[in-house]
Coordinates of C-alpha atoms in Angstrom, one line a residue:
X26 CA 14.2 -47.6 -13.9
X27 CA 12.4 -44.5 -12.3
X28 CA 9.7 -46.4 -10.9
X29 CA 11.7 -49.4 -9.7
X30 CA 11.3 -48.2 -6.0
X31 CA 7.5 -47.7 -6.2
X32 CA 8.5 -44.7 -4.3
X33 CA 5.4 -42.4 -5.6
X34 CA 5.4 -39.5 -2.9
X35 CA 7.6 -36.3 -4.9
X36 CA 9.9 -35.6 -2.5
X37 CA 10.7 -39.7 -2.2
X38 CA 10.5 -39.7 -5.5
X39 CA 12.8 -36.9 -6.4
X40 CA 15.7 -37.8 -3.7
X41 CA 15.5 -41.5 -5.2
X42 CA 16.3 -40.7 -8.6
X43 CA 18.5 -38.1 -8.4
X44 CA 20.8 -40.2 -6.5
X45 CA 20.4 -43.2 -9.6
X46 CA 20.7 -39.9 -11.9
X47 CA 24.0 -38.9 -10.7
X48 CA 25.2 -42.9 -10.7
X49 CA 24.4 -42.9 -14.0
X50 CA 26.4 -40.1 -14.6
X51 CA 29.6 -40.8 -12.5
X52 CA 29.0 -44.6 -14.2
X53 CA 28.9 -42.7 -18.5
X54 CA 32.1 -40.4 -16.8
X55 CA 33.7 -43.1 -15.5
X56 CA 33.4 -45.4 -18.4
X57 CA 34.7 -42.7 -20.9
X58 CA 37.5 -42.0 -18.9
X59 CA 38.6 -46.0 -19.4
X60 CA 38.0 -45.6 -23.1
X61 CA 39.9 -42.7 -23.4
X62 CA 42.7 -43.9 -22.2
X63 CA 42.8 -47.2 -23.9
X64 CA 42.2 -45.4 -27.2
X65 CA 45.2 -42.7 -26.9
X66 CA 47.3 -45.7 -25.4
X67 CA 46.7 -48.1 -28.7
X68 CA 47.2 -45.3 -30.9
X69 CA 50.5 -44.5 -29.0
X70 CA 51.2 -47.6 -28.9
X71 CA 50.8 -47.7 -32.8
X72 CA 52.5 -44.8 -34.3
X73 CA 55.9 -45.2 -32.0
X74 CA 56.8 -48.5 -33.0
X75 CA 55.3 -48.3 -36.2
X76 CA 53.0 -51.1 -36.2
X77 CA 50.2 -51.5 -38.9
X78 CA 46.8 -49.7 -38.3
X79 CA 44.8 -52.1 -40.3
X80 CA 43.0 -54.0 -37.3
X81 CA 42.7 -50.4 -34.8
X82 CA 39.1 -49.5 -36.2
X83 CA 37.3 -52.9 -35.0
X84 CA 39.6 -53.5 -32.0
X85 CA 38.5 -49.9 -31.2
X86 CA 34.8 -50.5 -31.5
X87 CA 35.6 -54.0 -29.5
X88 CA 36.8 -52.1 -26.8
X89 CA 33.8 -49.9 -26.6
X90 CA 31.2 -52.4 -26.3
X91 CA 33.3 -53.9 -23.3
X92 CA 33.4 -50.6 -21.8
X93 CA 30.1 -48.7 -22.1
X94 CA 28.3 -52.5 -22.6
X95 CA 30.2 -54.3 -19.4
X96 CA 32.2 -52.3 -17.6
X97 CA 29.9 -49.0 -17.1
X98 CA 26.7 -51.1 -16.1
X99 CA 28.5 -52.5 -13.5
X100 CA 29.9 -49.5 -12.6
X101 CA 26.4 -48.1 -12.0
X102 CA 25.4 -51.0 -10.1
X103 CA 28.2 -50.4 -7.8
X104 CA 27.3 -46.9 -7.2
X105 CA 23.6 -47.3 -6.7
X106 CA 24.5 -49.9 -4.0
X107 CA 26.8 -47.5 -2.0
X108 CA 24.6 -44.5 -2.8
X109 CA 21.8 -43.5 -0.6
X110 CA 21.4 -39.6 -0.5
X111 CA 21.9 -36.7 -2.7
X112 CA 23.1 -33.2 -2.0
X113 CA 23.7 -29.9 -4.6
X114 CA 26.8 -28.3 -4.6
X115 CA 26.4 -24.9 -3.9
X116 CA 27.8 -24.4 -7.5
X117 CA 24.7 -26.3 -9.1
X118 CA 22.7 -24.3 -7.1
X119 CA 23.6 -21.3 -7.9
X120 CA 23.8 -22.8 -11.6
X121 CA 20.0 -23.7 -11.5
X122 CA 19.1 -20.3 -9.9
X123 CA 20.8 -17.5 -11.7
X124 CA 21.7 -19.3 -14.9
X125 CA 19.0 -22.0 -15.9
X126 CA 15.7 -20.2 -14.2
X127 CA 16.5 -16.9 -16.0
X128 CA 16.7 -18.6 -18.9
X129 CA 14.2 -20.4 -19.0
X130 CA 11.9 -16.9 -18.3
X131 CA 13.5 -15.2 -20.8
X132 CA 12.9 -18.3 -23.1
X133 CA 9.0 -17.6 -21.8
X134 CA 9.0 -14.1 -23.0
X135 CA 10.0 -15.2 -26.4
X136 CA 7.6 -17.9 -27.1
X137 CA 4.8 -15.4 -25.6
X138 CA 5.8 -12.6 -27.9
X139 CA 5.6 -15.1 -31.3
X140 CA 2.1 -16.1 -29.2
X141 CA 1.1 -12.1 -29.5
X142 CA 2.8 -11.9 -33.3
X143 CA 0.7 -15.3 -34.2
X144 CA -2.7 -13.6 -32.7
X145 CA -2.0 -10.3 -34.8
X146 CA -0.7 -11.5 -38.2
X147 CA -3.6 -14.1 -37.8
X148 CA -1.1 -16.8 -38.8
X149 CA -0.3 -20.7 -37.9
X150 CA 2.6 -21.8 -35.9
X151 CA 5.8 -22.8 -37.3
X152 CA 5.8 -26.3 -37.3
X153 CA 9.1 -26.2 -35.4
X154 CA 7.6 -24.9 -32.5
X155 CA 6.4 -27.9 -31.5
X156 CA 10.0 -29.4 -30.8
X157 CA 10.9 -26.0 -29.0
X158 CA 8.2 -25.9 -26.2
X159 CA 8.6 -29.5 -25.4
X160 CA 12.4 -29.6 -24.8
X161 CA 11.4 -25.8 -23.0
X162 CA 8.7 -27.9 -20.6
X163 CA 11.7 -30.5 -20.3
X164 CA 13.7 -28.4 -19.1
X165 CA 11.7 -26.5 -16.5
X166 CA 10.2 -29.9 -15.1
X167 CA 14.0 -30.6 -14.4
X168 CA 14.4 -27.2 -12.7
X169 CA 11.4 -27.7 -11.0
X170 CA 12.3 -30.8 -9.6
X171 CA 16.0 -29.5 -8.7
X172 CA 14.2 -26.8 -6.3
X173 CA 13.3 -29.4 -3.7
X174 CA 17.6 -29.6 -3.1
X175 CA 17.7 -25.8 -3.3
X176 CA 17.3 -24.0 0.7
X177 CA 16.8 -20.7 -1.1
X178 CA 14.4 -20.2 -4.2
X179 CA 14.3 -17.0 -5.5
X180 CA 12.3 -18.2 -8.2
X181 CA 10.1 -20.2 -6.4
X182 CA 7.0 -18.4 -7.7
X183 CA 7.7 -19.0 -11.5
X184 CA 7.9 -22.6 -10.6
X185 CA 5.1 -22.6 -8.6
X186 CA 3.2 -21.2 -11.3
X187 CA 4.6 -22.9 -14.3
X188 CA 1.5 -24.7 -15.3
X189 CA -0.4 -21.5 -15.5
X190 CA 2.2 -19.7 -17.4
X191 CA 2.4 -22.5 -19.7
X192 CA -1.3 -22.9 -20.6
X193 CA -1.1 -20.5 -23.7
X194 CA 2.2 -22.3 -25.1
X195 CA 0.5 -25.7 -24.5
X196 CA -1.9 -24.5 -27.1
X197 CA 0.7 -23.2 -29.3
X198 CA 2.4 -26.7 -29.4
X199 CA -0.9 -28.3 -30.4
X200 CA -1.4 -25.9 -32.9
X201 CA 1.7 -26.2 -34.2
X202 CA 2.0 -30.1 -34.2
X203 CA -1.1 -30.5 -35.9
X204 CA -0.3 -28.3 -38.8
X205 CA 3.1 -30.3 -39.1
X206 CA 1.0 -33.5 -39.3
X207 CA -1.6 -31.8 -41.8
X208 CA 1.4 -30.4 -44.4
X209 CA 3.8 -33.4 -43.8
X210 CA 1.5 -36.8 -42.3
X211 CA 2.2 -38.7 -39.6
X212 CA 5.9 -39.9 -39.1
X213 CA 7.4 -42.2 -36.6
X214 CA 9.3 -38.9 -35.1
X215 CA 5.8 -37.4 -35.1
X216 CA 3.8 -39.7 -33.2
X217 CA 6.7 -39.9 -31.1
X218 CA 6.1 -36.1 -30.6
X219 CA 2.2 -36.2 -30.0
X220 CA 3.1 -39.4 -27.0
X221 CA 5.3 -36.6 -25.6
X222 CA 2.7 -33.7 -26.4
X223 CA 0.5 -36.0 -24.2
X224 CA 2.8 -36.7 -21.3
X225 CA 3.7 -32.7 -21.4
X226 CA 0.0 -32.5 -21.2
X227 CA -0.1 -34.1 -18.4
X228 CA 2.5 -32.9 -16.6
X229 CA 0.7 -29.2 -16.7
X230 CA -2.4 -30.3 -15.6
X231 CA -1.3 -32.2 -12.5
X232 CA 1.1 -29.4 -11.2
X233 CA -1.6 -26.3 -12.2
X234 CA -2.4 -27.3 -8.3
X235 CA -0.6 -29.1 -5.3
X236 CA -0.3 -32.3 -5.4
X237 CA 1.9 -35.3 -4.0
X238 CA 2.2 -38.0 -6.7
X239 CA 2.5 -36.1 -10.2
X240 CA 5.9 -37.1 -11.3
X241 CA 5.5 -41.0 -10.2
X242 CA 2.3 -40.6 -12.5
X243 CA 3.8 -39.1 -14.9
X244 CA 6.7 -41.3 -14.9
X245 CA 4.5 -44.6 -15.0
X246 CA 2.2 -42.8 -17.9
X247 CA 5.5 -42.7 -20.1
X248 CA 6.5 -46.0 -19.6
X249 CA 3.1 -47.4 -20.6
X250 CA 2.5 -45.7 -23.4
X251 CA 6.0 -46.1 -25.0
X252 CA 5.6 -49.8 -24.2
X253 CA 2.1 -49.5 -25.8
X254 CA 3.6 -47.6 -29.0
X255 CA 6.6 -50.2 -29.1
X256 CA 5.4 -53.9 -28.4
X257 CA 2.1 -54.0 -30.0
X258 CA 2.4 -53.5 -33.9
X259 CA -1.0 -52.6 -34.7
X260 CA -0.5 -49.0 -32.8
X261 CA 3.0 -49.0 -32.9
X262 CA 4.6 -45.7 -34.4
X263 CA 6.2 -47.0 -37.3
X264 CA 2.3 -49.0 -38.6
X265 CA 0.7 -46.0 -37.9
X266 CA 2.7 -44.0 -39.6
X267 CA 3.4 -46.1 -42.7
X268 CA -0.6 -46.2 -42.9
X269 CA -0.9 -42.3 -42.8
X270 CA 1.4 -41.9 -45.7
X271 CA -0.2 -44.2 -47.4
X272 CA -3.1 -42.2 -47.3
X273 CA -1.5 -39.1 -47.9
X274 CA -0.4 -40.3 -50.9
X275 CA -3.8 -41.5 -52.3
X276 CA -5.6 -38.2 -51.3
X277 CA -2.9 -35.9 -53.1
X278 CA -3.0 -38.2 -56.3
X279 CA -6.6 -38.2 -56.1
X280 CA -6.6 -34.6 -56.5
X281 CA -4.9 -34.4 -59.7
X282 CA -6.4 -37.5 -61.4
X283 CA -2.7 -40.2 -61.0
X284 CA -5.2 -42.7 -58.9
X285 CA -7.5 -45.2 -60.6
X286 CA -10.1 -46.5 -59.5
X287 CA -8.5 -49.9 -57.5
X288 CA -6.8 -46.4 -55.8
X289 CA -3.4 -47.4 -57.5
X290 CA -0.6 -44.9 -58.7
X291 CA -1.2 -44.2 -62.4
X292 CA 2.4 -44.2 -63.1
X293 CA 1.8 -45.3 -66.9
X294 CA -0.3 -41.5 -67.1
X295 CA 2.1 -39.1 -68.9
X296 CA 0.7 -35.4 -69.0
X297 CA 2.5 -32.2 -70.8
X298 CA 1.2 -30.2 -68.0
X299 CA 2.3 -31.7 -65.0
X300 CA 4.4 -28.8 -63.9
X301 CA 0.7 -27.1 -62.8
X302 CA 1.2 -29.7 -59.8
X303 CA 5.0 -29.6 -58.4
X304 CA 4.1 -29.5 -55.0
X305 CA 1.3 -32.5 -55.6
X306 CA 4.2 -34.4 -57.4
X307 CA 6.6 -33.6 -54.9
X308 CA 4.2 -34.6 -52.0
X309 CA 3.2 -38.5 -53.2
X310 CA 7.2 -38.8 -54.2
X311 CA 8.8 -37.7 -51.2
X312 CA 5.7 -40.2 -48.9
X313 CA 6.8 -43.1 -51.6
X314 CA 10.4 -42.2 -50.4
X315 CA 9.0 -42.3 -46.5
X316 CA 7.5 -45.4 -47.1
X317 CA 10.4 -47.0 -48.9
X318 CA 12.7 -45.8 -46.4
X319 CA 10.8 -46.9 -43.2
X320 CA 8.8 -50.2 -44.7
X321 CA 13.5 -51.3 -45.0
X322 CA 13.4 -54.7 -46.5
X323 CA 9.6 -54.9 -47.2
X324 CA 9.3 -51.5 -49.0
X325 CA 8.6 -53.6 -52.3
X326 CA 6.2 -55.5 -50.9
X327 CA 4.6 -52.8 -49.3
X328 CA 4.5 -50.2 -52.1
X329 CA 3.4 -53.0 -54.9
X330 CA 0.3 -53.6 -52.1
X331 CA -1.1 -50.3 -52.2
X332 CA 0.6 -48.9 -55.4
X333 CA 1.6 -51.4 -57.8
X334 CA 5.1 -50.2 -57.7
X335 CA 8.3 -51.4 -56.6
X336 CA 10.2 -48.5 -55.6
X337 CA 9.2 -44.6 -55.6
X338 CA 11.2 -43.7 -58.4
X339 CA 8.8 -46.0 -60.2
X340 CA 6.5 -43.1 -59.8
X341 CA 8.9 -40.5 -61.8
X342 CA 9.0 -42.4 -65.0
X343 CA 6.9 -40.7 -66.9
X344 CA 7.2 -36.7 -65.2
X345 CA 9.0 -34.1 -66.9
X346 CA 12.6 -33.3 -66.1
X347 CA 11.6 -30.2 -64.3
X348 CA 8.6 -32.0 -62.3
X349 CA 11.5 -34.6 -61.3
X350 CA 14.2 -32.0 -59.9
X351 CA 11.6 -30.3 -57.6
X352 CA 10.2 -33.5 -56.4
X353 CA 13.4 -34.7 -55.7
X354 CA 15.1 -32.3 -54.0
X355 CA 15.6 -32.4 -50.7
X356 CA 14.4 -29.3 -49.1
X357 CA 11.2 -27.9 -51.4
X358 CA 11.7 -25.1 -53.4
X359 CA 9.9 -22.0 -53.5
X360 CA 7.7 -21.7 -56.4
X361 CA 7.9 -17.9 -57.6
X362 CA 5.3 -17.3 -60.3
X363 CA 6.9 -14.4 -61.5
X364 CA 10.2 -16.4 -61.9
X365 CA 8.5 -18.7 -63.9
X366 CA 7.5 -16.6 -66.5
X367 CA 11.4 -15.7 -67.3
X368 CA 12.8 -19.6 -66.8
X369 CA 11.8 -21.9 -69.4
X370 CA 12.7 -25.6 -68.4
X371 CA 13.3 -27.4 -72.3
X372 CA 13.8 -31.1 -72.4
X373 CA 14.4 -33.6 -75.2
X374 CA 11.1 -35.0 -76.0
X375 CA 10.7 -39.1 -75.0
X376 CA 11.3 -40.8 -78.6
X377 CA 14.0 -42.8 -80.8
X378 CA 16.7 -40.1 -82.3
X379 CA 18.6 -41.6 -85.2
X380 CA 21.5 -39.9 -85.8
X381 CA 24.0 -40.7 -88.5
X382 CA 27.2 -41.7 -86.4
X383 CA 29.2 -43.0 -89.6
X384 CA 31.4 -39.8 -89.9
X385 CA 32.2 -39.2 -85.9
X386 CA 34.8 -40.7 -84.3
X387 CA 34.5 -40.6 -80.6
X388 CA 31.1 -41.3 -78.7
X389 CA 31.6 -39.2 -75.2
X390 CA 29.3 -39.7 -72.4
X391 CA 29.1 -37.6 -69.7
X392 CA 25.0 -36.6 -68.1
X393 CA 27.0 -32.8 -67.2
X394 CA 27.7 -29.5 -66.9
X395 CA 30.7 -29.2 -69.8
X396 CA 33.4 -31.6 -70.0
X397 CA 32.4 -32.8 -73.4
X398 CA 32.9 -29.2 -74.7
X399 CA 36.5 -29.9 -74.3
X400 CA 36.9 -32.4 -76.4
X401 CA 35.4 -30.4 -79.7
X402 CA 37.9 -28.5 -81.5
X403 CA 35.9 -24.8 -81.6
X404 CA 35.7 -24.5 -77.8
X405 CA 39.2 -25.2 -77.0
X406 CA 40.1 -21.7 -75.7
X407 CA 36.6 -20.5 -74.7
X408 CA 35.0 -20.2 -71.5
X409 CA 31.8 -22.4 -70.7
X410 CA 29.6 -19.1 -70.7
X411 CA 30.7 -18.1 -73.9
X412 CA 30.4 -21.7 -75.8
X413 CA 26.8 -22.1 -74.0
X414 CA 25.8 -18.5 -75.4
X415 CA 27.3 -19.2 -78.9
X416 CA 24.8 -22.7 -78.8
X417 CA 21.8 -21.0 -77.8
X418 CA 22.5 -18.2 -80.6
X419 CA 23.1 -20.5 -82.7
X420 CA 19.7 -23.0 -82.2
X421 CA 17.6 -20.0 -82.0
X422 CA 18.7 -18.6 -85.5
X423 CA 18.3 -22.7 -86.4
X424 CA 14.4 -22.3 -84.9
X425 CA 14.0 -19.1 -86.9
X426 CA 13.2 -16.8 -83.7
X427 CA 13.3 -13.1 -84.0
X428 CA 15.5 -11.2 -81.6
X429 CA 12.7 -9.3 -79.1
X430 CA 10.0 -12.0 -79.8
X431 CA 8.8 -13.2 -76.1
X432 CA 9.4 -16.6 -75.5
X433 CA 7.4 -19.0 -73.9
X434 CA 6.7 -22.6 -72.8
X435 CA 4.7 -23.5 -75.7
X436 CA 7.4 -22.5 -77.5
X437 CA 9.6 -24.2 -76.2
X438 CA 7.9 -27.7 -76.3
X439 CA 7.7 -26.7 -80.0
X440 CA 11.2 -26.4 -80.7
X441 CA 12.7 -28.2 -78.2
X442 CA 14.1 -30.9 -80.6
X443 CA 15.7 -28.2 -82.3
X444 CA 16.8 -26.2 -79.3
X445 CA 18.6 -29.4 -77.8
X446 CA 20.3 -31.2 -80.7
X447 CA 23.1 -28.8 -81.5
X448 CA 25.4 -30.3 -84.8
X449 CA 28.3 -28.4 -86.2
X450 CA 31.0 -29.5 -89.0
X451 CA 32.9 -31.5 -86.2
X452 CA 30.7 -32.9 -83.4
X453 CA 27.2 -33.2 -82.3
X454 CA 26.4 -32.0 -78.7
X455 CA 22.7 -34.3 -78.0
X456 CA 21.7 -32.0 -74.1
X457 CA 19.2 -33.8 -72.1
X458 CA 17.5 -30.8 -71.3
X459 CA 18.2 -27.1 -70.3
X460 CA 16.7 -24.3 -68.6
X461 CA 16.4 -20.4 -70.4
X462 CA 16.6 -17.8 -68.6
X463 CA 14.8 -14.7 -70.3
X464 CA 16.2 -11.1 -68.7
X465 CA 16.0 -8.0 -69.7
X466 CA 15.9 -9.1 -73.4
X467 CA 18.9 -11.4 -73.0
X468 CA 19.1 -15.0 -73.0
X469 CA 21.1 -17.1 -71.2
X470 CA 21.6 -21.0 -70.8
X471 CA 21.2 -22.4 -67.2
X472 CA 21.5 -25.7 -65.3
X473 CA 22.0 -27.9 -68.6
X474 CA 22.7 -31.4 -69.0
X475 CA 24.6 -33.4 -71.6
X476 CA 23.2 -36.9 -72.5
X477 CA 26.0 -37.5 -74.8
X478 CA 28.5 -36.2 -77.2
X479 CA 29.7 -37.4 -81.0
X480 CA 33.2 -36.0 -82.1
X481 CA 34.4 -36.7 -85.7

């Protein structure tokens, strides 16, 4: 749409499509003002003579494909033809030059002062700041642009400039992407973000001097390589990036021994220690969920290809309770070494329990926090703190530890049969698994989970 016209001089350029910018604009105004008022005319419509609502929601999303679908291209159309020239109000000018410019150079000063705070601390870039200096280069090639309708500039010479003063912050955004890519892989958003890193690229190094083409370029750059990235599947974002998950899968798993040699997920491997690599774990899980989530209807296909799995929760079969929480948790934890010496994650060993059920009454499901202590007769009146505390004392005493005797993990594994199979005169409470948290030589019962419960 912006290089229609073929008109590739920038002031031909910049008059053309600001008069198609504001059509499109008046058009999306235009077009929600119709859909507006249909909607609070149905709905009023509805509620005064007290007609059913069943049929509103899909006459409502009807309606808006007619409007912003139909009616709003046409609209457009309309304006376009009718439309020749483009003027700023003296209210947008004085918007772009003592609102938006300032901003933008106080938005400079910040992103050179974490520039200075990057070069002294001797650290990487937030990945973040990728994101930020492209929607900040955005935003000043609009301003830019905007000064050619503008008689007085008082900020001419920061635009002028820009290029320069955005050399340094071009860097930080490479920086910045690439250690993104390097922690995370390659996603569709990702390569998404280096196309753009490349067109914002671009954009600095054909206005660092005067020239009289550089946004028709630029314009015609984007459109080929988003058509590149879209029609052709073998570089298209969402190949490339399945591909580079792929990958980052096999190197993590490589690294702590889950890939045979056919470079296949050993998900039948089932190791006591794999809490040594959470973030490993968590790394080839949350790719296996990337993959499954982007591959849609042929993630089976795709994951049994390169992994011999059908789904990614394939791949947490055989991983210990606590390896399986951090993997799959949606943001990743911190892993605090000190914290892990006072919390103890216990789980019920894999095996067959048989447990004599002839003398209980009631078999109580529940996979929670506490509403099977209800039904048991002893914890009627207590509160869930002081029934969990009255457990633990109570397994301890059953494993023979010694008040003051440090626990640990070896421990734990040792006893954790005992620790998690608590049995009393009336009911047997069977938890899943637990967490102990040792402090300051008390003991305490944290995050549990009930697989089930049998109540005479």
């Amino acid at each position: 749409m912006f290089i229609r016209a073929f008109l590739s001089h920038n002031e031909d350029f910049i008059e053309r499509n600001a008069v198609m910018a504001r059509s499109a604009v008046l058009a999306a105004f235009c077009a929600g003002v119709i859909y507006l008022l249909y909607f609070l005319i149905i709905n009023s419509f509805i509620f005064i003579f007290d007609l059913p609502g069943n049929k509103e929601y899909t006459m409502s999303i009807s309606m808006a494909y007619i409007v912003f679908v139909l009616i709003m291209p046409m609209l457009f159309f309309t304006m376009e033809d009718s439309a020749k020239t483009f003027q700023m109000s003296r209210f947008l000018k004085a918007i772009l030059n003592w609102v938006l410019t300032p901003a933008l150079l106080i938005y400079t000063i910040i992103l050179y002062v974490y520039a200075v705070k990057i070069l002294v601390t001797w650290t990487l870039p937030k990945g973040m700041i990728s994101i930020m200096i492209f929607i900040f280069g955005l935003v000043a090639m609009f301003g830019q642009m905007m000064q050619h309708f503008c008689d007085k500039k008082p900020f001419h010479w920061f635009y002028r400039n820009f290029s320069w003063f955005a050399l340094p912050l071009l860097a930080m955004f490479w920086i910045g992407t690439a250690r993104r890519i390097s922690d995370y892989g390659l996603t569709t958003w990702r390569f998404y973000l280096i196309v753009c890193g490349l067109l914002m690229t671009l954009y600095f190094i054909l206005f660092l001097f005067k020239n009289k083409k550089g946004y028709f370029i630029l314009t015609l750059s984007a459109a080929i390589l988003f058509l590149l990235s879209i029609c052709i599947p073998p570089i298209s974002a969402k190949q490339i990036a399945l591909y580079s998950q792929v990958e980052r899968v096999r190197n993590t798993a490589k690294q702590i021994g889950m890939l045979d040699d056919h470079k296949m997920l050993r998900t039948d491997l089932k190791t006591a220690d794999d809490t040594l690599h959470l973030k490993e774990h968590r790394t080839i899980y949350q790719s296996l969920r990337y993959i499954e989530d982007e591959a849609d209807f042929e993630s089976e296909k795709f994951l049994g290809k390169f992994f011999n799995i059908r789904s990614a929760d394939d791949y947490l079969k055989n991983l210990s309770p606590k390896t399986v929480a951090y993997a799959t948790q949606y943001s990743e934890p911190a892993i605090n070494e000190e914290e892990d010496q006072t919390k103890f994650w216990v789980n019920l060993p894999s095996k067959d329990y048989k447990l004599p059920i002839e003398d209980y009454q009631y078999l109580i499901t529940s996979n929670d926090y506490g509403p099977s202590f209800a039904h048991i007769e002893q914890f009627k009146d207590m509160k869930t703190n002081q029934i969990l505390d009255q457990i633990l004392e109570t397994q301890l005493k059953k494993c023979g530890y010694v008040p003051g005797t440090p626990i640990t993990e070896a421990w734990c594994d040792c006893h954790a049969e005992e620790l998690l199979i608590y049995t009393t005169d009336s009911a047997c409470i069977v938890f899943s698994s637990w967490y102990l948290n040792v402090e300051d030589d008390q003991i305490h019962i944290e995050n549990w989970f009930i697989d089930y419960t049998l109540v005479k």
